């Protein structure tokens, strides 16, 4: 009865093992096969029943089975050496027919003594292929992000590093080590001041709390003693449930810009110091107008001919004051006489041609002396240089404001334009992952719909980044210009067929090329960018309207490339800003765009010694005309 019961238990155990979706092989301590299940036989194509394998020497069976694997010698070495170590191990091996198996070894121990070995084989081919696809896609994004000229990092909601590009951390080993860690661990590792991590955590928490991007400037001292400045930004990303998914951190090196700013401030300080040490012109004048005292600096400031000043100041000195400033200068003297309080102002000195050659800052005050009675004391400072520098400073400040506006527009537009395609990619990937994790679900999906959606959004991101790269090359003067004669019809048809035949909404371009324009002299790549950007805008801002028109004709010694749409148009007051970086008209609404396409157009056309003319009527449409020389 006991033996029968043991047989039943053994049978039941075998039945259980046969239901497991993994091949199982059990050996005794002396490497004799004691059990295999049906799945093991199926995987390796072994005929017969599981019990037929019982009693075979495992190493001998391995010699027969090694031909099944892509690396037979490595397989034999593993089967021989792994049980000697008697330590759990998991790896993946590949068969000669391209299938992949996850192999797991587990030693059987009783009271610390090895009693046998268990091997598990699970087919993971489809999983490996998916992982390979994901790896290829991830590598693509990694390459793309690593090429960006900015530090980029992605943080978890707990402020742990999820990703860093090579610009952020160049050392691969340190970069990989930092994943899953935070700035505190990094500061301790690099022996940096922990306050750096405190500051970044505070900015991170602020972005997390407010749900808005936060920026600051990091100042670093390099080994050679010079300073490096990096503008850093935390941008929080929230999911549909309004929960923080991750935070994008990126840094842009603004050392050059900051250096100019510091240099400007230092120049301003030097200017102040210089003004404090200047020998001002000093003078005394009686209230009757007699010049009583002056020095050589006064003579120089007033542009006088020599040190001998005859008569009263009205007849000799005032003749060098700009006519528009004489009234205010006389008024200052009158107020001083009545109120006896210091009077200040600025007047201009003119030469014999009535041109302004000097700006004079003056201060006059009342004095009474026993000898001379009531007199006017004053000082003059030549502030011509200061005025000029202030004008330059205003120009620099305006430029600084323009750069800051460009930076803000870049951050806003780039993050906005990337957010939507990233959201689509994320949602599509989640749906595919959910379906793959539940293949037996009753719901079926069209995988091609989601994968094509991912590809479409990736292409959008690629287009945005390509535009940014072109702008970078333009600003760094790295755009090559190689013009040549191209067949007009072939060139334009090729461009249209590639992108606009038809456009995504089904419309096409109404094309007309005059017969006398058989060829045009252009850089094919540059002009392709220009025409494509204008045509893309023509379609994008005229949805639901008639087909845009493209006409090419010759007028005198010029080639006209005219593109007309019948869309929303452009407000007249905004036409002057169209070709500025990141500028978009106020009436674009929710239509996506980066605001840099027309900048590329203008650069391309100017490179061809041409011009772009824009005519637009809000609500009726817009015509862009590219005019370039007709070079024969």
PDB file of N, CA and C in Angstrom, residues 161-239:
ATOM      1  N   UNK A 161      17.826  59.756 -10.851  1.00  0.00           N
ATOM      2  CA  UNK A 161      18.177  59.805 -12.274  1.00  0.00           C
ATOM      3  C   UNK A 161      17.625  58.573 -12.990  1.00  0.00           C
ATOM      4  N   UNK A 162      16.880  58.831 -14.067  1.00  0.00           N
ATOM      5  CA  UNK A 162      16.403  57.759 -14.938  1.00  0.00           C
ATOM      6  C   UNK A 162      17.201  57.711 -16.245  1.00  0.00           C
ATOM      7  N   UNK A 163      17.725  58.847 -16.625  1.00  0.00           N
ATOM      8  CA  UNK A 163      18.474  58.912 -17.889  1.00  0.00           C
ATOM      9  C   UNK A 163      19.373  60.140 -17.868  1.00  0.00           C
ATOM     10  N   UNK A 164      20.552  60.022 -18.490  1.00  0.00           N
ATOM     11  CA  UNK A 164      21.450  61.160 -18.730  1.00  0.00           C
ATOM     12  C   UNK A 164      22.059  60.996 -20.105  1.00  0.00           C
ATOM     13  N   UNK A 165      22.215  62.088 -20.820  1.00  0.00           N
ATOM     14  CA  UNK A 165      22.923  61.993 -22.100  1.00  0.00           C
ATOM     15  C   UNK A 165      24.422  62.223 -21.892  1.00  0.00           C
ATOM     16  N   UNK A 166      25.191  61.990 -22.944  1.00  0.00           N
ATOM     17  CA  UNK A 166      26.650  62.057 -22.817  1.00  0.00           C
ATOM     18  C   UNK A 166      27.153  63.475 -22.586  1.00  0.00           C
ATOM     19  N   UNK A 167      26.365  64.462 -22.999  1.00  0.00           N
ATOM     20  CA  UNK A 167      26.784  65.837 -22.732  1.00  0.00           C
ATOM     21  C   UNK A 167      26.749  66.122 -21.238  1.00  0.00           C
ATOM     22  N   UNK A 168      25.785  65.503 -20.541  1.00  0.00           N
ATOM     23  CA  UNK A 168      25.667  65.717 -19.098  1.00  0.00           C
ATOM     24  C   UNK A 168      26.806  65.030 -18.350  1.00  0.00           C
ATOM     25  N   UNK A 169      27.048  63.754 -18.644  1.00  0.00           N
ATOM     26  CA  UNK A 169      28.137  62.984 -18.017  1.00  0.00           C
ATOM     27  C   UNK A 169      28.875  62.262 -19.132  1.00  0.00           C
ATOM     28  N   UNK A 170      30.082  62.672 -19.436  1.00  0.00           N
ATOM     29  CA  UNK A 170      30.803  62.083 -20.564  1.00  0.00           C
ATOM     30  C   UNK A 170      31.304  60.681 -20.259  1.00  0.00           C
ATOM     31  N   UNK A 171      31.661  60.390 -19.013  1.00  0.00           N
ATOM     32  CA  UNK A 171      32.204  59.092 -18.631  1.00  0.00           C
ATOM     33  C   UNK A 171      31.083  58.059 -18.588  1.00  0.00           C
ATOM     34  N   UNK A 172      31.175  57.021 -19.448  1.00  0.00           N
ATOM     35  CA  UNK A 172      30.107  56.017 -19.530  1.00  0.00           C
ATOM     36  C   UNK A 172      29.906  55.295 -18.206  1.00  0.00           C
ATOM     37  N   UNK A 173      30.998  54.944 -17.548  1.00  0.00           N
ATOM     38  CA  UNK A 173      30.897  54.186 -16.299  1.00  0.00           C
ATOM     39  C   UNK A 173      30.182  54.997 -15.219  1.00  0.00           C
ATOM     40  N   UNK A 174      30.564  56.252 -15.076  1.00  0.00           N
ATOM     41  CA  UNK A 174      29.926  57.098 -14.067  1.00  0.00           C
ATOM     42  C   UNK A 174      28.471  57.359 -14.437  1.00  0.00           C
ATOM     43  N   UNK A 175      28.215  57.556 -15.749  1.00  0.00           N
ATOM     44  CA  UNK A 175      26.850  57.820 -16.176  1.00  0.00           C
ATOM     45  C   UNK A 175      25.943  56.628 -15.872  1.00  0.00           C
ATOM     46  N   UNK A 176      26.394  55.438 -16.155  1.00  0.00           N
ATOM     47  CA  UNK A 176      25.597  54.246 -15.868  1.00  0.00           C
ATOM     48  C   UNK A 176      25.436  54.038 -14.360  1.00  0.00           C
ATOM     49  N   UNK A 177      26.484  54.362 -13.613  1.00  0.00           N
ATOM     50  CA  UNK A 177      26.424  54.204 -12.147  1.00  0.00           C
ATOM     51  C   UNK A 177      25.387  55.144 -11.542  1.00  0.00           C
ATOM     52  N   UNK A 178      25.208  56.324 -12.150  1.00  0.00           N
ATOM     53  CA  UNK A 178      24.341  57.340 -11.568  1.00  0.00           C
ATOM     54  C   UNK A 178      22.856  57.022 -11.731  1.00  0.00           C
ATOM     55  N   UNK A 179      22.500  56.130 -12.661  1.00  0.00           N
ATOM     56  CA  UNK A 179      21.095  55.786 -12.856  1.00  0.00           C
ATOM     57  C   UNK A 179      20.545  55.168 -11.560  1.00  0.00           C
ATOM     58  N   UNK A 180      19.393  55.697 -11.118  1.00  0.00           N
ATOM     59  CA  UNK A 180      18.778  55.210  -9.886  1.00  0.00           C
ATOM     60  C   UNK A 180      19.277  55.931  -8.642  1.00  0.00           C
ATOM     61  N   UNK A 181      20.250  56.815  -8.832  1.00  0.00           N
ATOM     62  CA  UNK A 181      20.788  57.560  -7.694  1.00  0.00           C
ATOM     63  C   UNK A 181      20.394  59.030  -7.813  1.00  0.00           C
ATOM     64  N   UNK A 182      20.738  59.821  -6.799  1.00  0.00           N
ATOM     65  CA  UNK A 182      20.394  61.230  -6.832  1.00  0.00           C
ATOM     66  C   UNK A 182      21.645  62.093  -6.711  1.00  0.00           C
ATOM     67  N   UNK A 183      21.433  63.408  -6.652  1.00  0.00           N
ATOM     68  CA  UNK A 183      22.571  64.331  -6.617  1.00  0.00           C
ATOM     69  C   UNK A 183      23.364  64.242  -5.318  1.00  0.00           C
ATOM     70  N   UNK A 184      22.707  63.829  -4.253  1.00  0.00           N
ATOM     71  CA  UNK A 184      23.442  63.681  -2.995  1.00  0.00           C
ATOM     72  C   UNK A 184      24.498  62.580  -3.128  1.00  0.00           C
ATOM     73  N   UNK A 185      24.086  61.457  -3.717  1.00  0.00           N
ATOM     74  CA  UNK A 185      25.038  60.357  -3.899  1.00  0.00           C
ATOM     75  C   UNK A 185      26.149  60.757  -4.871  1.00  0.00           C
ATOM     76  N   UNK A 186      25.780  61.520  -5.896  1.00  0.00           N
ATOM     77  CA  UNK A 186      26.785  61.960  -6.860  1.00  0.00           C
ATOM     78  C   UNK A 186      27.790  62.919  -6.215  1.00  0.00           C
ATOM     79  N   UNK A 187      27.291  63.845  -5.391  1.00  0.00           N
ATOM     80  CA  UNK A 187      28.184  64.800  -4.728  1.00  0.00           C
ATOM     81  C   UNK A 187      29.148  64.072  -3.775  1.00  0.00           C
ATOM     82  N   UNK A 188      28.628  63.080  -3.082  1.00  0.00           N
ATOM     83  CA  UNK A 188      29.511  62.329  -2.189  1.00  0.00           C
ATOM     84  C   UNK A 188      30.543  61.536  -2.990  1.00  0.00           C
ATOM     85  N   UNK A 189      30.105  60.978  -4.107  1.00  0.00           N
ATOM     86  CA  UNK A 189      31.015  60.201  -4.944  1.00  0.00           C
ATOM     87  C   UNK A 189      32.127  61.067  -5.519  1.00  0.00           C
ATOM     88  N   UNK A 190      31.778  62.276  -5.984  1.00  0.00           N
ATOM     89  CA  UNK A 190      32.757  63.173  -6.591  1.00  0.00           C
ATOM     90  C   UNK A 190      33.382  64.136  -5.584  1.00  0.00           C
ATOM     91  N   UNK A 191      33.013  63.945  -4.299  1.00  0.00           N
ATOM     92  CA  UNK A 191      33.535  64.795  -3.217  1.00  0.00           C
ATOM     93  C   UNK A 191      33.250  66.266  -3.486  1.00  0.00           C
ATOM     94  N   UNK A 192      32.019  66.532  -3.912  1.00  0.00           N
ATOM     95  CA  UNK A 192      31.573  67.900  -4.151  1.00  0.00           C
ATOM     96  C   UNK A 192      30.796  68.413  -2.948  1.00  0.00           C
ATOM     97  N   UNK A 193      30.663  69.726  -2.867  1.00  0.00           N
ATOM     98  CA  UNK A 193      29.914  70.351  -1.779  1.00  0.00           C
ATOM     99  C   UNK A 193      28.459  69.869  -1.821  1.00  0.00           C
ATOM    100  N   UNK A 194      27.984  69.355  -0.683  1.00  0.00           N
ATOM    101  CA  UNK A 194      26.632  68.802  -0.631  1.00  0.00           C
ATOM    102  C   UNK A 194      25.575  69.872  -0.848  1.00  0.00           C
ATOM    103  N   UNK A 195      25.973  71.159  -0.692  1.00  0.00           N
ATOM    104  CA  UNK A 195      25.006  72.243  -0.906  1.00  0.00           C
ATOM    105  C   UNK A 195      24.532  72.287  -2.361  1.00  0.00           C
ATOM    106  N   UNK A 196      25.350  71.755  -3.270  1.00  0.00           N
ATOM    107  CA  UNK A 196      24.929  71.680  -4.679  1.00  0.00           C
ATOM    108  C   UNK A 196      23.680  70.815  -4.801  1.00  0.00           C
ATOM    109  N   UNK A 197      23.704  69.663  -4.111  1.00  0.00           N
ATOM    110  CA  UNK A 197      22.532  68.775  -4.134  1.00  0.00           C
ATOM    111  C   UNK A 197      21.348  69.426  -3.425  1.00  0.00           C
ATOM    112  N   UNK A 198      21.609  70.159  -2.337  1.00  0.00           N
ATOM    113  CA  UNK A 198      20.526  70.847  -1.617  1.00  0.00           C
ATOM    114  C   UNK A 198      19.829  71.847  -2.532  1.00  0.00           C
ATOM    115  N   UNK A 199      20.635  72.623  -3.270  1.00  0.00           N
ATOM    116  CA  UNK A 199      20.064  73.637  -4.159  1.00  0.00           C
ATOM    117  C   UNK A 199      19.228  72.991  -5.262  1.00  0.00           C
ATOM    118  N   UNK A 200      19.758  71.921  -5.865  1.00  0.00           N
ATOM    119  CA  UNK A 200      19.014  71.264  -6.946  1.00  0.00           C
ATOM    120  C   UNK A 200      17.737  70.612  -6.426  1.00  0.00           C
ATOM    121  N   UNK A 201      17.800  70.059  -5.217  1.00  0.00           N
ATOM    122  CA  UNK A 201      16.593  69.444  -4.647  1.00  0.00           C
ATOM    123  C   UNK A 201      15.534  70.522  -4.403  1.00  0.00           C
ATOM    124  N   UNK A 202      15.953  71.701  -3.964  1.00  0.00           N
ATOM    125  CA  UNK A 202      14.996  72.786  -3.732  1.00  0.00           C
ATOM    126  C   UNK A 202      14.326  73.207  -5.037  1.00  0.00           C
ATOM    127  N   UNK A 203      15.106  73.340  -6.111  1.00  0.00           N
ATOM    128  CA  UNK A 203      14.523  73.709  -7.400  1.00  0.00           C
ATOM    129  C   UNK A 203      13.615  72.594  -7.919  1.00  0.00           C
ATOM    130  N   UNK A 204      14.028  71.346  -7.723  1.00  0.00           N
ATOM    131  CA  UNK A 204      13.216  70.199  -8.149  1.00  0.00           C
ATOM    132  C   UNK A 204      11.863  70.229  -7.432  1.00  0.00           C
ATOM    133  N   UNK A 205      11.888  70.425  -6.120  1.00  0.00           N
ATOM    134  CA  UNK A 205      10.655  70.447  -5.339  1.00  0.00           C
ATOM    135  C   UNK A 205       9.760  71.614  -5.755  1.00  0.00           C
ATOM    136  N   UNK A 206      10.379  72.733  -6.117  1.00  0.00           N
ATOM    137  CA  UNK A 206       9.590  73.877  -6.573  1.00  0.00           C
ATOM    138  C   UNK A 206       8.871  73.557  -7.883  1.00  0.00           C
ATOM    139  N   UNK A 207       9.597  72.923  -8.821  1.00  0.00           N
ATOM    140  CA  UNK A 207       8.963  72.528 -10.088  1.00  0.00           C
ATOM    141  C   UNK A 207       7.857  71.506  -9.844  1.00  0.00           C
ATOM    142  N   UNK A 208       8.105  70.592  -8.927  1.00  0.00           N
ATOM    143  CA  UNK A 208       7.127  69.553  -8.603  1.00  0.00           C
ATOM    144  C   UNK A 208       5.896  70.165  -7.943  1.00  0.00           C
ATOM    145  N   UNK A 209       6.133  71.166  -7.080  1.00  0.00           N
ATOM    146  CA  UNK A 209       5.020  71.782  -6.343  1.00  0.00           C
ATOM    147  C   UNK A 209       4.194  72.696  -7.246  1.00  0.00           C
ATOM    148  N   UNK A 210       4.851  73.506  -8.055  1.00  0.00           N
ATOM    149  CA  UNK A 210       4.132  74.486  -8.877  1.00  0.00           C
ATOM    150  C   UNK A 210       3.635  73.907 -10.193  1.00  0.00           C
ATOM    151  N   UNK A 211       4.256  72.790 -10.634  1.00  0.00           N
ATOM    152  CA  UNK A 211       3.887  72.229 -11.930  1.00  0.00           C
ATOM    153  C   UNK A 211       4.397  73.051 -13.091  1.00  0.00           C
ATOM    154  N   UNK A 212       5.343  73.947 -12.816  1.00  0.00           N
ATOM    155  CA  UNK A 212       5.900  74.802 -13.866  1.00  0.00           C
ATOM    156  C   UNK A 212       7.417  74.615 -13.942  1.00  0.00           C
ATOM    157  N   UNK A 213       7.974  74.988 -15.089  1.00  0.00           N
ATOM    158  CA  UNK A 213       9.418  74.876 -15.244  1.00  0.00           C
ATOM    159  C   UNK A 213      10.126  75.867 -14.332  1.00  0.00           C
ATOM    160  N   UNK A 214      11.282  75.455 -13.836  1.00  0.00           N
ATOM    161  CA  UNK A 214      12.084  76.285 -12.938  1.00  0.00           C
ATOM    162  C   UNK A 214      13.490  76.368 -13.531  1.00  0.00           C
ATOM    163  N   UNK A 215      14.071  77.552 -13.528  1.00  0.00           N
ATOM    164  CA  UNK A 215      15.409  77.708 -14.103  1.00  0.00           C
ATOM    165  C   UNK A 215      16.320  78.433 -13.129  1.00  0.00           C
ATOM    166  N   UNK A 216      17.594  78.146 -13.255  1.00  0.00           N
ATOM    167  CA  UNK A 216      18.619  78.832 -12.467  1.00  0.00           C
ATOM    168  C   UNK A 216      19.946  78.704 -13.202  1.00  0.00           C
ATOM    169  N   UNK A 217      20.960  79.410 -12.711  1.00  0.00           N
ATOM    170  CA  UNK A 217      22.272  79.379 -13.351  1.00  0.00           C
ATOM    171  C   UNK A 217      23.287  78.782 -12.393  1.00  0.00           C
ATOM    172  N   UNK A 218      23.966  77.718 -12.841  1.00  0.00           N
ATOM    173  CA  UNK A 218      25.052  77.104 -12.082  1.00  0.00           C
ATOM    174  C   UNK A 218      26.368  77.777 -12.460  1.00  0.00           C
ATOM    175  N   UNK A 219      27.150  78.116 -11.456  1.00  0.00           N
ATOM    176  CA  UNK A 219      28.464  78.712 -11.691  1.00  0.00           C
ATOM    177  C   UNK A 219      29.528  77.732 -11.222  1.00  0.00           C
ATOM    178  N   UNK A 220      30.385  77.286 -12.144  1.00  0.00           N
ATOM    179  CA  UNK A 220      31.413  76.299 -11.826  1.00  0.00           C
ATOM    180  C   UNK A 220      32.800  76.879 -12.098  1.00  0.00           C
ATOM    181  N   UNK A 221      33.715  76.585 -11.193  1.00  0.00           N
ATOM    182  CA  UNK A 221      35.101  77.027 -11.380  1.00  0.00           C
ATOM    183  C   UNK A 221      35.900  75.859 -11.941  1.00  0.00           C
ATOM    184  N   UNK A 222      36.477  76.043 -13.124  1.00  0.00           N
ATOM    185  CA  UNK A 222      37.234  74.997 -13.788  1.00  0.00           C
ATOM    186  C   UNK A 222      38.651  74.926 -13.211  1.00  0.00           C
ATOM    187  N   UNK A 223      39.359  73.822 -13.485  1.00  0.00           N
ATOM    188  CA  UNK A 223      40.719  73.659 -12.935  1.00  0.00           C
ATOM    189  C   UNK A 223      41.661  74.815 -13.265  1.00  0.00           C
ATOM    190  N   UNK A 224      41.451  75.464 -14.427  1.00  0.00           N
ATOM    191  CA  UNK A 224      42.349  76.569 -14.793  1.00  0.00           C
ATOM    192  C   UNK A 224      41.935  77.891 -14.152  1.00  0.00           C
ATOM    193  N   UNK A 225      40.903  77.833 -13.292  1.00  0.00           N
ATOM    194  CA  UNK A 225      40.497  79.029 -12.569  1.00  0.00           C
ATOM    195  C   UNK A 225      39.400  79.828 -13.239  1.00  0.00           C
ATOM    196  N   UNK A 226      39.102  79.543 -14.515  1.00  0.00           N
ATOM    197  CA  UNK A 226      38.032  80.260 -15.207  1.00  0.00           C
ATOM    198  C   UNK A 226      36.676  79.705 -14.777  1.00  0.00           C
ATOM    199  N   UNK A 227      35.641  80.495 -15.037  1.00  0.00           N
ATOM    200  CA  UNK A 227      34.304  80.098 -14.613  1.00  0.00           C
ATOM    201  C   UNK A 227      33.470  79.627 -15.796  1.00  0.00           C
ATOM    202  N   UNK A 228      32.610  78.684 -15.484  1.00  0.00           N
ATOM    203  CA  UNK A 228      31.686  78.130 -16.464  1.00  0.00           C
ATOM    204  C   UNK A 228      30.274  78.420 -15.971  1.00  0.00           C
ATOM    205  N   UNK A 229      29.384  78.838 -16.861  1.00  0.00           N
ATOM    206  CA  UNK A 229      28.011  79.143 -16.468  1.00  0.00           C
ATOM    207  C   UNK A 229      27.059  78.270 -17.280  1.00  0.00           C
ATOM    208  N   UNK A 230      26.150  77.615 -16.570  1.00  0.00           N
ATOM    209  CA  UNK A 230      25.181  76.732 -17.225  1.00  0.00           C
ATOM    210  C   UNK A 230      23.780  77.107 -16.769  1.00  0.00           C
ATOM    211  N   UNK A 231      22.927  77.411 -17.736  1.00  0.00           N
ATOM    212  CA  UNK A 231      21.518  77.659 -17.440  1.00  0.00           C
ATOM    213  C   UNK A 231      20.822  76.304 -17.319  1.00  0.00           C
ATOM    214  N   UNK A 232      20.256  76.026 -16.146  1.00  0.00           N
ATOM    215  CA  UNK A 232      19.608  74.734 -15.905  1.00  0.00           C
ATOM    216  C   UNK A 232      18.108  74.928 -15.725  1.00  0.00           C
ATOM    217  N   UNK A 233      17.360  73.937 -16.203  1.00  0.00           N
ATOM    218  CA  UNK A 233      15.903  74.024 -16.188  1.00  0.00           C
ATOM    219  C   UNK A 233      15.327  72.681 -15.770  1.00  0.00           C
ATOM    220  N   UNK A 234      14.351  72.710 -14.876  1.00  0.00           N
ATOM    221  CA  UNK A 234      13.563  71.535 -14.525  1.00  0.00           C
ATOM    222  C   UNK A 234      12.177  71.716 -15.127  1.00  0.00           C
ATOM    223  N   UNK A 235      11.756  70.740 -15.930  1.00  0.00           N
ATOM    224  CA  UNK A 235      10.433  70.805 -16.541  1.00  0.00           C
ATOM    225  C   UNK A 235       9.632  69.581 -16.114  1.00  0.00           C
ATOM    226  N   UNK A 236       8.592  69.753 -15.283  1.00  0.00           N
ATOM    227  CA  UNK A 236       7.810  68.600 -14.800  1.00  0.00           C
ATOM    228  C   UNK A 236       6.823  68.124 -15.854  1.00  0.00           C
ATOM    229  N   UNK A 237       6.702  66.801 -15.980  1.00  0.00           N
ATOM    230  CA  UNK A 237       5.741  66.219 -16.924  1.00  0.00           C
ATOM    231  C   UNK A 237       4.697  65.433 -16.149  1.00  0.00           C
ATOM    232  N   UNK A 238       3.428  65.807 -16.339  1.00  0.00           N
ATOM    233  CA  UNK A 238       2.334  65.168 -15.626  1.00  0.00           C
ATOM    234  C   UNK A 238       1.510  64.324 -16.588  1.00  0.00           C
ATOM    235  N   UNK A 239       1.043  63.171 -16.099  1.00  0.00           N
ATOM    236  CA  UNK A 239       0.206  62.302 -16.904  1.00  0.00           C
ATOM    237  C   UNK A 239      -1.231  62.768 -16.915  1.00  0.00           C
TER     238      UNK A 239
END
